[in-house]
Coordinates of C-alpha atoms and ligand atoms in Angstrom, one line a residue:
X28 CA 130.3 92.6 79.3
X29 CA 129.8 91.5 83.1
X30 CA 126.4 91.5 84.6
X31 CA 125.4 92.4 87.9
X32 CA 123.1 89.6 88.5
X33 CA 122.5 86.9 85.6
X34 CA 119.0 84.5 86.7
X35 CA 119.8 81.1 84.7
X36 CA 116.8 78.8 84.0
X37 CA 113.8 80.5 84.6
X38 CA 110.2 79.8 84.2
X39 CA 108.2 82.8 83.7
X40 CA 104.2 83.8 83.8
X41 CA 103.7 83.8 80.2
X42 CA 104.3 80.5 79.9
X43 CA 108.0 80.4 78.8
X44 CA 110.7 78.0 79.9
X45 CA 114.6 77.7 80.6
X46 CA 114.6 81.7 80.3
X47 CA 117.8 83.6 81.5
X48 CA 117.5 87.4 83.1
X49 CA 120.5 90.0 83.1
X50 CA 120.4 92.6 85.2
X51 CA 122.9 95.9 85.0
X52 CA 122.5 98.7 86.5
X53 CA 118.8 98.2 88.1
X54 CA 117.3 97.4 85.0
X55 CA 116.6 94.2 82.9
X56 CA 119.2 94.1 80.5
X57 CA 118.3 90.8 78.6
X58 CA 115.7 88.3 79.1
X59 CA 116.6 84.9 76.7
X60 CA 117.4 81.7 76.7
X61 CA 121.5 81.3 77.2
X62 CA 122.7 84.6 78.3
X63 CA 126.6 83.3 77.6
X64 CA 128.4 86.7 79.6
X65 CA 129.5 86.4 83.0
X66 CA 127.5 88.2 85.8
X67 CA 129.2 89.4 89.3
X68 CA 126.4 87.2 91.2
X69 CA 124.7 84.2 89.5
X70 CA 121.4 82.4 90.5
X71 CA 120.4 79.4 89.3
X72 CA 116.3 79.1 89.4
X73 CA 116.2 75.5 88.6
X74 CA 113.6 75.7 86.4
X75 CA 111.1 77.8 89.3
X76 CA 109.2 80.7 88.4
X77 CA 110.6 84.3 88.6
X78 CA 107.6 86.9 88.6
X79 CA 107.3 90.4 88.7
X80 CA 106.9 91.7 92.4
X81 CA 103.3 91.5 93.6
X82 CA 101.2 94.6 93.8
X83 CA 99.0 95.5 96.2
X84 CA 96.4 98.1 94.9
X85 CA 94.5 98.5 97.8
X86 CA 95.1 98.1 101.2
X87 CA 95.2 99.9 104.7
X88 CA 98.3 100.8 106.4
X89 CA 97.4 103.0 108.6
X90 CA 95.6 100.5 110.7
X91 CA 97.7 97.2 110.0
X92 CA 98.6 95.7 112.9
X93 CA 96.7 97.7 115.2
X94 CA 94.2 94.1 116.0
X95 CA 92.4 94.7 119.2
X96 CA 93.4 97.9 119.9
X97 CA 91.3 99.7 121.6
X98 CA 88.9 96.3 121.6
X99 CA 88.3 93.5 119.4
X100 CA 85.0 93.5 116.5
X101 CA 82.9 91.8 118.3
X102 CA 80.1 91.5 115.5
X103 CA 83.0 91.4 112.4
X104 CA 80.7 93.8 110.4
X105 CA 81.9 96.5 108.7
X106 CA 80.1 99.3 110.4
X107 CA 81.5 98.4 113.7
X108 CA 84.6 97.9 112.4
X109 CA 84.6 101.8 111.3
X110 CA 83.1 102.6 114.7
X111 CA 85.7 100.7 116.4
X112 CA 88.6 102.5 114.0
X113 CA 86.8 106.1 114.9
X114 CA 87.7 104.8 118.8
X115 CA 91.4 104.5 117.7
X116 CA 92.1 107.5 115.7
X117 CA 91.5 109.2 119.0
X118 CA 94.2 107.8 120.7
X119 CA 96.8 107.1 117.6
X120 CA 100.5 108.9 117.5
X121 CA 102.8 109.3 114.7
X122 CA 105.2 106.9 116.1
X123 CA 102.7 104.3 116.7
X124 CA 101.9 104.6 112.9
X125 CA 104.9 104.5 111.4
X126 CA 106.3 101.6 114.2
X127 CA 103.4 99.3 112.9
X128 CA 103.8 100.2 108.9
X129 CA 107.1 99.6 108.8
X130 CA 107.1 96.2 110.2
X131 CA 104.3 96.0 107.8
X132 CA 106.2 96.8 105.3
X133 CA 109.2 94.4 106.4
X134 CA 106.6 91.7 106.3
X135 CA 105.3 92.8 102.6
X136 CA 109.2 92.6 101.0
X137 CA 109.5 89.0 102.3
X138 CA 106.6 88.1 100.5
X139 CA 108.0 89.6 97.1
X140 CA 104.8 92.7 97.5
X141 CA 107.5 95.4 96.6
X142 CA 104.4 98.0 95.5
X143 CA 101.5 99.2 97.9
X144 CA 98.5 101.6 97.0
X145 CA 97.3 102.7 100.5
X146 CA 94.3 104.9 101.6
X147 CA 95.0 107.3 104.7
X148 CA 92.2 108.2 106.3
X149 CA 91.7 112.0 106.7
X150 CA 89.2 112.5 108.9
X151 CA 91.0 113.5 112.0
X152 CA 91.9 116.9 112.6
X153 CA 95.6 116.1 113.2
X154 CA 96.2 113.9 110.4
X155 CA 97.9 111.5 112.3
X156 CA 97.8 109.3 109.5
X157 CA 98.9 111.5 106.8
X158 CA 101.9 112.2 108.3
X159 CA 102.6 108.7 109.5
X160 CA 102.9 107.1 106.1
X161 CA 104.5 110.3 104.6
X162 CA 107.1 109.7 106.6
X163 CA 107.1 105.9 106.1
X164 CA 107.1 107.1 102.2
X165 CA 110.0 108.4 103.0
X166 CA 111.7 105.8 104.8
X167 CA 110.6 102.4 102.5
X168 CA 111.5 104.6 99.1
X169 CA 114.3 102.0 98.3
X170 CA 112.5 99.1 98.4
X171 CA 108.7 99.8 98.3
X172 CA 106.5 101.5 95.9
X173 CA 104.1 103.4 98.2
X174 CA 101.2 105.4 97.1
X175 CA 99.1 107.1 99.3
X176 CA 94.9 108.2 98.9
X177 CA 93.6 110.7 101.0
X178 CA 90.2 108.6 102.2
X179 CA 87.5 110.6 104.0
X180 CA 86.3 107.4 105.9
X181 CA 83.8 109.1 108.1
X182 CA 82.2 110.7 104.6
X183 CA 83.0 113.8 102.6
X184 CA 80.1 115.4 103.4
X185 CA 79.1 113.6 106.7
X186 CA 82.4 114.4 108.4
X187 CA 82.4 118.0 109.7
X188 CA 86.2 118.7 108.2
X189 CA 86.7 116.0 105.9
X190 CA 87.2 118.2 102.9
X191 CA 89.5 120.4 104.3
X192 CA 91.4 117.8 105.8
X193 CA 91.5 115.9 102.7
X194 CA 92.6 118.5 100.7
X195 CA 95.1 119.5 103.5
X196 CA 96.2 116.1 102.7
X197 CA 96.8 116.3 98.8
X198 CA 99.5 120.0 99.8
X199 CA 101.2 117.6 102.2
X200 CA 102.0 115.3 99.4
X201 CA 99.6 112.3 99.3
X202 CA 99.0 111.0 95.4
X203 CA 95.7 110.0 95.0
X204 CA 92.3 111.6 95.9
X205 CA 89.8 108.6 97.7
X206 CA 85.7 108.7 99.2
X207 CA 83.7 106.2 100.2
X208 CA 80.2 107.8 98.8
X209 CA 78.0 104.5 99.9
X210 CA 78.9 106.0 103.6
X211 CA 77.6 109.4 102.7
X212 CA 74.1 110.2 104.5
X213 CA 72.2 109.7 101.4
X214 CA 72.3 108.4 97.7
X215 CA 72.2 112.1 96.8
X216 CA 75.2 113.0 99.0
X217 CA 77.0 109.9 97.6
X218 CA 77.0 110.8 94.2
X219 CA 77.7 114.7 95.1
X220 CA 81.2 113.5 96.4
X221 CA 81.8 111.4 93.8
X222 CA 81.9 114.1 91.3
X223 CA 83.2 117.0 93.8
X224 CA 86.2 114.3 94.3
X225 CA 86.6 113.7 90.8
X226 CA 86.8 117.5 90.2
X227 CA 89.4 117.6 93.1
X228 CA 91.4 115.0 90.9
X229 CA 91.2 116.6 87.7
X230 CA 92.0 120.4 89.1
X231 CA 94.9 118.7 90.5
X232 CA 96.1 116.3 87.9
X233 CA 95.7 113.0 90.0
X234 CA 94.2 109.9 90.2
X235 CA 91.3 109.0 92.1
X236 CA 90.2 106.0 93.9
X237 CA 86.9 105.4 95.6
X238 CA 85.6 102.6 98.1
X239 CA 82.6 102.6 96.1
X240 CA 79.3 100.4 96.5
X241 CA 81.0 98.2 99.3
X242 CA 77.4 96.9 100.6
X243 CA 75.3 94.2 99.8
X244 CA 72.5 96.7 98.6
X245 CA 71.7 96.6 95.4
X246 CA 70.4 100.2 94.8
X247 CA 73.5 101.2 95.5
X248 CA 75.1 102.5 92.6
X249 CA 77.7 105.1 92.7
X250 CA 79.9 103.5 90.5
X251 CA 78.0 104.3 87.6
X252 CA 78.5 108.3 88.5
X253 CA 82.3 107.6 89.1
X254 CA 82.2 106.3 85.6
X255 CA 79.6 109.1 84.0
X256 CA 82.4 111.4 86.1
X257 CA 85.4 109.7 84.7
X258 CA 83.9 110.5 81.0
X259 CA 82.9 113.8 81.7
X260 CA 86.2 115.3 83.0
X261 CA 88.5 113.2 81.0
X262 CA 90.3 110.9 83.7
X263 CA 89.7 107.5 82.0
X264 CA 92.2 105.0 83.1
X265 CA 93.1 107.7 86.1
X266 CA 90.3 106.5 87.9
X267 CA 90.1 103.1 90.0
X268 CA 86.5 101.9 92.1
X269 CA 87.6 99.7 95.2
X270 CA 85.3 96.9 96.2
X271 CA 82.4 97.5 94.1
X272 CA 80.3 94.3 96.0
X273 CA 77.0 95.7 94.9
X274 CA 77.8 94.5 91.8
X275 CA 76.8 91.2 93.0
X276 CA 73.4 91.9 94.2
X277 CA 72.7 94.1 91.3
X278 CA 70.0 93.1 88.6
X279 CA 71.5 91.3 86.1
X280 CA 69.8 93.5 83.3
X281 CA 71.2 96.6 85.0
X282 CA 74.3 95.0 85.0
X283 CA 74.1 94.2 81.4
X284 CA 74.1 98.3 81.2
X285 CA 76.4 99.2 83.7
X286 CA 79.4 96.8 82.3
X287 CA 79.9 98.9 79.2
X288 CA 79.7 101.9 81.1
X289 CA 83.0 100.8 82.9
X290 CA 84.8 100.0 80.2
X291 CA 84.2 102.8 78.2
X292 CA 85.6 105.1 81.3
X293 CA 88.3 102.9 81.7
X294 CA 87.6 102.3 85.4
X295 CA 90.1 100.0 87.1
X296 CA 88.2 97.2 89.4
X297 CA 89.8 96.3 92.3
X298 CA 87.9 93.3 93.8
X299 CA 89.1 92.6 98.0
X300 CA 88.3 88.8 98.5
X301 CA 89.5 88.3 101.7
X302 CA 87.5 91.1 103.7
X303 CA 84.5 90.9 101.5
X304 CA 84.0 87.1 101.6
X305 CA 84.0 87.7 105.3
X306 CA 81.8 91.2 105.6
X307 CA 79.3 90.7 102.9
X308 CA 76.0 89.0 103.5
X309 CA 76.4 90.1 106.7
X310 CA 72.5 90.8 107.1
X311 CA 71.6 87.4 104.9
X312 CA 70.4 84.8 106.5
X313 CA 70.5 81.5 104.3
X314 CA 71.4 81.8 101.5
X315 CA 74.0 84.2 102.2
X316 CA 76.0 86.1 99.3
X317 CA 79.0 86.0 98.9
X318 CA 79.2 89.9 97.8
X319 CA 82.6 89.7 95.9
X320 CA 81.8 91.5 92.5
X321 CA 81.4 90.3 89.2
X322 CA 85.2 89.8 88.5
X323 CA 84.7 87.0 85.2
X324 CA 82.2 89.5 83.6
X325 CA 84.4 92.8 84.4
X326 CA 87.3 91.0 82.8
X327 CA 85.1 89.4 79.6
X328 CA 84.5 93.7 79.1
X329 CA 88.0 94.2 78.9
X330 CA 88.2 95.8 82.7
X331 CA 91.2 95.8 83.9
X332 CA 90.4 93.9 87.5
X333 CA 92.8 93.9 90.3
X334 CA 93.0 92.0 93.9
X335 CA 93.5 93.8 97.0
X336 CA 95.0 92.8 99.9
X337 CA 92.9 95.6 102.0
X338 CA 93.6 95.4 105.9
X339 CA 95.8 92.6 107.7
X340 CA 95.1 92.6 111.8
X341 CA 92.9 95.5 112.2
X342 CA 89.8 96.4 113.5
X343 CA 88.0 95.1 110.1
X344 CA 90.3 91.7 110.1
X345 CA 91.8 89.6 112.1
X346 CA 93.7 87.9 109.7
X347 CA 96.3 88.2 106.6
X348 CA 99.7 88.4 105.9
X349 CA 100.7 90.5 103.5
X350 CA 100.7 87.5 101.2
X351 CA 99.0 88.5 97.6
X352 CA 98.7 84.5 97.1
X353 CA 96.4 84.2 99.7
X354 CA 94.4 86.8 98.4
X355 CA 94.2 85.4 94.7
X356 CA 93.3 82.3 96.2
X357 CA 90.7 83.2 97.7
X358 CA 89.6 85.7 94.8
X359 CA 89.0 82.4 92.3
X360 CA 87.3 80.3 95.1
X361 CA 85.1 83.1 95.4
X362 CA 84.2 84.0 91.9
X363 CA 84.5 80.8 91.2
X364 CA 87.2 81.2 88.7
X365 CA 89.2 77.5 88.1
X366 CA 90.2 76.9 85.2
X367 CA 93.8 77.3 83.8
X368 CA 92.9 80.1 82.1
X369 CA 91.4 81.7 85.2
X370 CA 93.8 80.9 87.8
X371 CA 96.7 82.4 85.6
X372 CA 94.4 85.6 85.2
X373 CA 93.9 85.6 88.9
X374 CA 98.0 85.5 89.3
X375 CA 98.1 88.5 86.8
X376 CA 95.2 90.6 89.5
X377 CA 98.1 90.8 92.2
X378 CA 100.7 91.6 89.5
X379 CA 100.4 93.3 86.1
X380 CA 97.0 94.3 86.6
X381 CA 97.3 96.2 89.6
X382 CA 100.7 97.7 88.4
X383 CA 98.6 99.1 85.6
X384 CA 96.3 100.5 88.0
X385 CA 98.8 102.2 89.9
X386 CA 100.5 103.3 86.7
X387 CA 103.7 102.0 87.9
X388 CA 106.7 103.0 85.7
X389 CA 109.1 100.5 84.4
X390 CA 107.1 97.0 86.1
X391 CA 107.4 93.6 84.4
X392 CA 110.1 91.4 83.0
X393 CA 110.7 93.0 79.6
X394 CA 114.1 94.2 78.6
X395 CA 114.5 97.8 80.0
X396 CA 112.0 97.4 82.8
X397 CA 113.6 97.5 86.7
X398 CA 115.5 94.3 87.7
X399 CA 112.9 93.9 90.4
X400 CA 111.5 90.5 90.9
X401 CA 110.6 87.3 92.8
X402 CA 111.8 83.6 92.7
X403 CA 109.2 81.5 94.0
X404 CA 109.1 77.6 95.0
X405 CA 106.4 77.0 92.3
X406 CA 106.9 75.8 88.8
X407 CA 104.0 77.9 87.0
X408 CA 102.0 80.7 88.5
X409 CA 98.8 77.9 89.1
X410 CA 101.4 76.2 91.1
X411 CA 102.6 79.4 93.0
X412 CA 98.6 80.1 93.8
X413 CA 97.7 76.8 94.7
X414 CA 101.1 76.6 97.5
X415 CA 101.6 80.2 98.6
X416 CA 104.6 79.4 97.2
X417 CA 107.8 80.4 99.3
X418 CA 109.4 83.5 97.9
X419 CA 112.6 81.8 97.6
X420 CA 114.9 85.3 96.4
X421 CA 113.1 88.8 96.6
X422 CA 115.4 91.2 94.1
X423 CA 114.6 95.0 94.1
X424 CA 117.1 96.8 91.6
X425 CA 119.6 94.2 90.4
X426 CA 119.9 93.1 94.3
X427 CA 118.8 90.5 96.2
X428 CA 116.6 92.0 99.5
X429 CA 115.2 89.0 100.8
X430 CA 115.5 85.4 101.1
X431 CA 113.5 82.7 102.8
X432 CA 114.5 78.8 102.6
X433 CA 112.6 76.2 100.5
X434 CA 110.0 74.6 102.1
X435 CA 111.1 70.9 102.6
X436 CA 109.2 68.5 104.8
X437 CA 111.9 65.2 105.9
X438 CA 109.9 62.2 106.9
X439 CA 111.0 59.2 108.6
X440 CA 108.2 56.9 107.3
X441 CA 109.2 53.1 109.2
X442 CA 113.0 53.7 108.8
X443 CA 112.2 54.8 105.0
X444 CA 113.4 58.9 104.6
X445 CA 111.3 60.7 102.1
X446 CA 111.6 64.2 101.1
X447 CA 108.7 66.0 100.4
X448 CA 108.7 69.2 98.3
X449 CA 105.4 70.9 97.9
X450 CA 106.4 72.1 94.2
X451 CA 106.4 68.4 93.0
X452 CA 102.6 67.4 91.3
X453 CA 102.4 68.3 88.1
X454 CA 99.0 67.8 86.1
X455 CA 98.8 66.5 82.5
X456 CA 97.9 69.7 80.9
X457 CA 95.6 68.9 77.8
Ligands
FE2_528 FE1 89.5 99.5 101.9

């Protein structure tokens, strides 16, 4: 029996060591220690970790790298962020779209991000948008897991066409049915989308995911109908709530309520530490929350909790780089998450867990699942988060797709040459 790519000597998330991977025929064929048949391409991982691809669950493509266009955000707030993205929807084409998401999306396979939830906004009458990423869909199939939510940013109900246009949306062929109910006009018109949308969803037989509650007020509590709405048309685990920051502002006894609620509907969390540490709190002066929501007390309810990526040079932020270890970095500084145990759960938020939000067929490093995976220049996935380690080999299918050099610093310390590689500290684990 000959392989088509045999990975000697790998480390993997779970912990184990000196593990070989067989690929055949873009699936896992074998995952042990001493694979003895030969392979048509070998590579040795030294004892490095090989992790599933990362997953981003939420993010923005339809804006990505459209910084300063038509102006920069001069406050950084969120509101004029939206006002400034309702300037350039006017002016956005097609091409201009799909130029921008597909360097995007070159960007995202060098990093080993080989899966991409992204909301489109529909409310424009042309759905520049829509068709944009349909087409880039299209284009990045091979190599990139893209779903698509059709997001009325401008408000179901406060957006003359936005219903229409989002369900225009869903014939063209997006997946997933978004809102953003905390934009609505009122608390009443927030929670009448949130269960018109979640009838949308179930009519159609698709998942739903809502920017829900992302403000710093703590009345605001739409999650709690997306999760009575979940229940009562049968969606659990179809459903995801994005952002969810009044969480943090909440009262903890309402909290203590709401928690269970989630569970019980199966509600996928998916927390966005970059944007929010730098939006939230916006209107504090000191002290200042930090607005992320309550990810160690979603997951201690059995949540499944995911990290988003959400917007990379746009008119909401100026920075990102499609690199999901930057974002779980900052998701445990933020929620305060450092232990071992932690910063391992925080690697799984921008793999397996947000794989299981997207329901993505065949993901992980079991036998059977696709031969798509990353070699990083980390030992351990603590190491990986605490480097944004180099993605050393990017295989999609059996194949190699990407490769970047390891990152080696040369000194010449008073005629003494040291090497210094970033993957060499190693803690006493107790
Ligand atoms: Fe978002």
């Amino acid at each position: 029996m000959s392989f088509d790519l045999l990975v000697r000597n790998a480390n993997l998330p779970d912990g184990r060591t000196g593990i070989d991977i067989a690929c055949w025929d873009g699936r896992i064929a074998a995952v042990e220690q001493d694979i003895t048949a030969e392979a048509k391409e070998t590579i040795d991982a030294g004892g490095l970790l090989v992790s599933p691809p990362f997953v981003d669950s939420h993010f923005h493509m339809d804006a990505t790298l459209s910084l300063g266009l038509p102006r920069m955000n001069r406050s950084g707030t969120l509101l004029e962020g939206i006002a400034l993205w309702g300037e350039l929807k006017e002016i956005l084409t097609v091409e201009a779209v799909v130029e921008r998401a597909l360097k995007y999306c070159d960007l995202a396979v060098s990093q080993g991000l080989l899966a991409i939830r992204t909301h489109v906004d529909v409310c424009d009458d042309r759905l520049t948008g829509v068709k944009g990423l349909l087409e880039v869909r299209d284009k990045v199939r091979d190599y990139i897991d893209l779903q698509l939510v059709a997001f009325p940013q401008d408000g179901l109900y406060r957006s003359a066409n936005a219903e229409k246009n989002l369900l225009a949306a869903l014939d063209m062929g997006v997946d997933i049915v978004g809102g953003i109910p905390h934009f609505e006009r009122t608390m009443e018109h927030g929670a009448r989308s949130v269960a018109r949308l979640c009838e949308i969803a179930a009519e159609r037989g698709l998942m739903v995911d809502l920017h829900c509650d992302e403000t710093d007020d703590p009345m605001s509590r739409h999650i709690e109908t997306l999760a009575l709405e979940t229940q009562r048309l049968g969606l659990q685990g179809r459903v995801a709530g994005s952002h969810l920051t009044s969480m943090h502002s909440m009262d903890n006894y309402y909290v203590s309520k709401l928690l269970p609620l989630i569970a019980e509907a199966e509600i996928h969390a998916i927390a966005n530490p970059l944007i929010n540490i730098t939006l939230q709190g916006r209107h504090d002066s000191y002290p200042k929350r930090r607005g992320q929501t309550r990810v160690p007390e979603l997951r201690s309810h059995g949540v499944n909790v995911a990290f988003g990526h959400d917007c990379v040079m746009d008119p909401w932020y100026s920075m990102g780089s499609g690199d999901m270890l930057e974002v779980a970095s900052m998701g445990l500084h933020v929620a305060q998450m450092t232990s071992r145990d932690d910063i391992r759960y925080c690697f799984d938020c921008v793999t397996s867990h947000p794989a299981r939000a997207m329901g993505l067929e065949g993901y992980g490093l079991q036998t059977g699942c696709k031969a798509d995976f990353v070699l990083l220049q980390a030992r351990d996935t603590i190491e990986a988060i605490r480097l944004k380690a180099t993605r050393l080999k990017v295989v999609k299918g059996g194949k190699v797709i990407a490769s970047t050099p390891a990152r080696t610093a040369r000194l010449d310390l008073a005629g003494r040459p040291v090497s210094v590689d970033p993957a060499g500290y190693a803690p006493k684990e107790s």
